[in-house]
Coordinates of C-alpha atoms and ligand atoms in Angstrom, one line a residue:
X17 CA 1.3 -17.6 -8.6
X18 CA 0.3 -15.7 -5.5
X19 CA -2.5 -13.3 -6.4
X20 CA -2.5 -9.7 -5.2
X21 CA -4.6 -6.6 -5.6
X22 CA -3.0 -3.2 -5.3
X23 CA -5.0 -0.2 -4.1
X24 CA -3.7 3.4 -5.0
X25 CA -5.1 6.9 -5.3
X26 CA -2.4 9.0 -7.0
X27 CA 0.7 8.9 -9.0
X28 CA 1.3 5.2 -8.4
X29 CA 5.1 5.1 -8.3
X30 CA 4.9 2.3 -5.7
X31 CA 2.4 0.4 -8.0
X32 CA 5.0 0.8 -10.8
X33 CA 7.8 -0.5 -8.6
X34 CA 5.7 -3.7 -8.0
X35 CA 4.9 -4.0 -11.7
X36 CA 8.6 -3.6 -12.5
X37 CA 9.7 -6.1 -9.9
X38 CA 7.3 -8.7 -11.3
X39 CA 8.4 -7.9 -14.9
X40 CA 12.1 -8.4 -14.1
X41 CA 11.3 -11.6 -12.1
X42 CA 12.5 -10.2 -8.8
X43 CA 9.0 -10.8 -7.5
X44 CA 6.9 -13.9 -8.3
X45 CA 3.3 -12.7 -7.9
X46 CA 0.3 -12.0 -10.1
X47 CA -1.1 -8.5 -10.0
X48 CA -4.7 -9.3 -10.6
X49 CA -6.3 -5.9 -10.0
X50 CA -5.7 -2.2 -9.4
X51 CA -8.3 -0.6 -7.2
X52 CA -8.4 3.2 -7.5
X53 CA -10.8 5.7 -5.9
X54 CA -9.8 8.5 -8.3
X55 CA -10.5 7.5 -11.9
X56 CA -8.3 10.4 -13.2
X57 CA -5.3 9.3 -11.2
X58 CA -2.1 8.6 -13.1
X59 CA -1.9 5.2 -11.5
X60 CA -4.8 4.1 -13.8
X61 CA -2.6 4.9 -16.8
X62 CA 0.2 2.9 -15.4
X63 CA -2.1 -0.1 -14.9
X64 CA -3.4 0.1 -18.5
X65 CA 0.2 0.2 -19.7
X66 CA 1.0 -2.9 -17.6
X67 CA -2.2 -4.6 -18.7
X68 CA -3.4 -4.9 -15.1
X69 CA -7.3 -4.8 -14.8
X70 CA -8.6 -1.7 -13.1
X71 CA -11.6 -1.2 -10.8
X72 CA -12.0 2.6 -10.5
X73 CA -14.8 4.2 -8.5
X74 CA -16.0 7.5 -7.3
X75 CA -16.7 7.4 -3.6
X76 CA -19.3 10.2 -3.9
X77 CA -21.5 8.0 -6.0
X78 CA -22.0 5.7 -3.0
X79 CA -24.1 6.3 0.2
X80 CA -21.2 5.3 2.4
X81 CA -17.8 3.6 2.5
X82 CA -19.2 0.2 3.2
X83 CA -21.2 0.4 0.0
X84 CA -18.2 0.7 -2.3
X85 CA -16.1 -1.6 -0.2
X86 CA -18.8 -4.4 -0.7
X87 CA -18.3 -3.9 -4.5
X88 CA -14.6 -4.1 -4.1
X89 CA -14.8 -7.2 -2.0
X90 CA -16.9 -8.9 -4.6
X91 CA -14.2 -8.1 -7.2
X92 CA -11.5 -9.4 -4.9
X93 CA -13.3 -12.7 -4.2
X94 CA -14.1 -13.2 -7.9
X95 CA -10.4 -13.0 -8.6
X96 CA -9.2 -15.1 -5.7
X97 CA -7.1 -12.3 -4.2
X98 CA -4.8 -13.5 -1.5
X99 CA -3.3 -10.2 -0.4
X100 CA -4.4 -6.6 -0.6
X101 CA -1.5 -4.1 -1.0
X102 CA -2.3 -0.5 -0.1
X103 CA 0.2 1.6 -2.1
X104 CA -0.7 5.2 -1.5
X105 CA -4.4 4.5 -1.1
X106 CA -5.6 7.6 0.7
X107 CA -8.8 6.4 2.3
X108 CA -9.8 4.9 5.6
X109 CA -10.5 1.2 5.1
X110 CA -13.7 0.0 7.0
X111 CA -14.6 -3.3 8.7
X112 CA -15.9 -4.6 5.4
X113 CA -12.4 -5.1 4.0
X114 CA -10.5 -5.2 7.3
X115 CA -12.5 -8.2 8.5
X116 CA -12.5 -10.1 5.2
X117 CA -8.8 -9.6 4.8
X118 CA -7.6 -9.7 8.4
X119 CA -3.9 -10.5 8.3
X120 CA -4.0 -10.4 4.5
X121 CA -3.8 -6.6 3.9
X122 CA -0.6 -4.5 4.1
X123 CA 0.1 -0.8 3.8
X124 CA 3.2 1.3 3.2
X125 CA 3.5 4.5 5.2
X126 CA 6.1 7.3 4.8
X127 CA 7.2 7.6 8.5
X128 CA 8.5 5.5 11.3
X129 CA 5.2 4.6 12.9
X130 CA 3.8 5.2 15.4
X131 CA 5.2 8.7 14.7
X132 CA 3.3 10.8 12.1
X133 CA 0.4 8.6 11.1
X134 CA -2.3 9.8 8.6
X135 CA -1.7 12.2 5.7
X136 CA 1.6 13.7 4.8
X137 CA 3.9 11.7 6.9
X138 CA 6.9 13.3 5.2
X139 CA 5.8 16.8 5.7
X140 CA 4.9 16.1 9.4
X141 CA 8.4 14.8 10.1
X142 CA 10.0 17.8 8.4
X143 CA 7.8 20.2 10.3
X144 CA 8.4 18.5 13.6
X145 CA 12.2 18.7 13.1
X146 CA 13.1 15.1 13.7
X147 CA 16.5 14.1 12.4
X148 CA 15.5 10.6 11.3
X149 CA 12.4 9.3 9.7
X150 CA 11.7 6.4 7.4
X151 CA 9.3 4.0 5.8
X152 CA 7.0 1.5 7.5
X153 CA 5.3 -1.5 6.0
X154 CA 2.5 -2.9 8.3
X155 CA -0.6 -5.0 8.4
X156 CA -3.8 -3.1 8.3
X157 CA -6.2 -3.2 11.3
X158 CA -9.2 -1.1 12.1
X159 CA -7.2 2.0 13.2
X160 CA -5.3 4.7 11.5
X161 CA -1.9 3.3 10.5
X162 CA -1.9 1.3 13.7
X163 CA -1.6 -2.3 12.6
X164 CA 1.3 -4.7 13.4
X165 CA 4.6 -3.6 11.9
X166 CA 6.3 -5.9 9.4
X167 CA 9.5 -3.9 8.7
X168 CA 10.9 -0.4 8.9
X169 CA 13.7 1.3 7.2
X170 CA 15.4 4.5 8.4
X171 CA 15.9 7.6 6.2
X172 CA 18.1 10.4 7.6
X173 CA 16.8 14.0 7.4
X174 CA 19.6 16.2 6.1
X175 CA 20.3 19.8 6.7
X176 CA 18.6 21.8 4.0
X177 CA 16.1 19.0 3.1
X178 CA 12.9 20.1 1.5
X179 CA 9.7 18.2 0.9
X180 CA 11.0 17.5 -2.6
X181 CA 14.5 16.3 -1.7
X182 CA 13.3 14.2 1.3
X183 CA 10.4 12.7 -0.7
X184 CA 12.8 11.6 -3.4
X185 CA 14.9 9.6 -1.0
X186 CA 11.8 8.3 0.8
X187 CA 10.4 7.1 -2.5
X188 CA 13.6 5.4 -3.5
X189 CA 13.5 3.4 -0.2
X190 CA 9.8 2.6 -0.6
X191 CA 10.3 1.2 -4.2
X192 CA 12.9 -1.2 -2.9
X193 CA 11.3 -2.2 0.3
X194 CA 7.7 -2.8 -0.7
X195 CA 8.3 -5.4 -3.5
X196 CA 10.7 -7.2 -1.1
X197 CA 8.0 -7.4 1.7
X198 CA 5.4 -8.6 -0.8
X199 CA 7.9 -11.3 -1.8
X200 CA 8.4 -12.5 1.8
X201 CA 4.6 -12.7 2.3
X202 CA 4.1 -14.6 -0.9
X203 CA 6.7 -17.1 0.1
X204 CA 5.0 -17.7 3.4
X205 CA 7.9 -16.3 5.4
X206 CA 6.0 -13.7 7.4
X207 CA 4.3 -14.8 10.6
X208 CA 1.8 -12.7 12.5
X209 CA 1.0 -13.5 16.1
X210 CA -0.9 -10.7 17.9
X211 CA 1.2 -7.6 17.3
X212 CA 4.4 -9.6 16.8
X213 CA 5.6 -10.1 13.2
X214 CA 8.5 -12.4 12.5
X215 CA 10.2 -13.0 9.2
X216 CA 11.9 -16.4 8.7
X217 CA 14.8 -17.1 6.4
Ligands
GAR5 C1 3.8 6.9 -0.8 O1 4.9 7.7 -0.3 C2 3.1 6.2 0.4 O2 4.0 5.9 1.4 C3 2.1 7.2 0.8 O3 1.6 7.8 -0.3 C4 2.7 7.8 -1.3 C5 2.1 7.3 -2.6 O4 3.0 7.5 -3.7 N1 1.1 6.7 1.6 C6 0.5 7.3 2.6 O5 0.8 8.4 3.0 C7 -0.5 6.5 3.4 N2 -1.1 7.2 4.5 P1 2.8 6.8 -5.1 O6 1.4 7.1 -5.5 O7 3.8 7.5 -6.0 O8 3.1 5.3 -4.9

């Protein structure tokens, strides 16, 4: 099966959604590795439950980002990883991984890019007062949430929404959308040409 590695930093609800989609055979991929930059994060527990191998590291123990990414890259190569899936991985990815996985690394972001890149896309949208926001899945390039967009789904912001109520609806959309996109890619249905992404039937 198609071999993926998931990178995450926190709760890992998106990691769980991918695990669950594989378990119920909605998604035919092999989750070969979880990469996590916070060994205490709850996502590590989820991986252990799901019997997914974990590579956890503490960025502070390395001289720079490239140094830990070289170790990650070695892990990915040993396991024959075909796609990196960033699922709430809250670190800038450097040229070490971007170059090795050009066109083979995707990220999920909680806004309609190019609006509200970076941290707290949900809070940024609420604070700005936009009436619609959404979820973006995109390829990762060298910039901050700037790579070619694969798909987006709209989420309406409702009167009285708080971070909590909006986050709940955003997460529900993410958990549906991300496994679906991983499936398309694993089936060879997603074509990337420059910035243009097309999905075939
Ligand atoms: C998700 O909402 C994801 O879109 C966001 O982090 C959350 C992780 O939740 N990613 C970013 O903000 C990337 N800049 P999870 O740990 O429960 O999957």
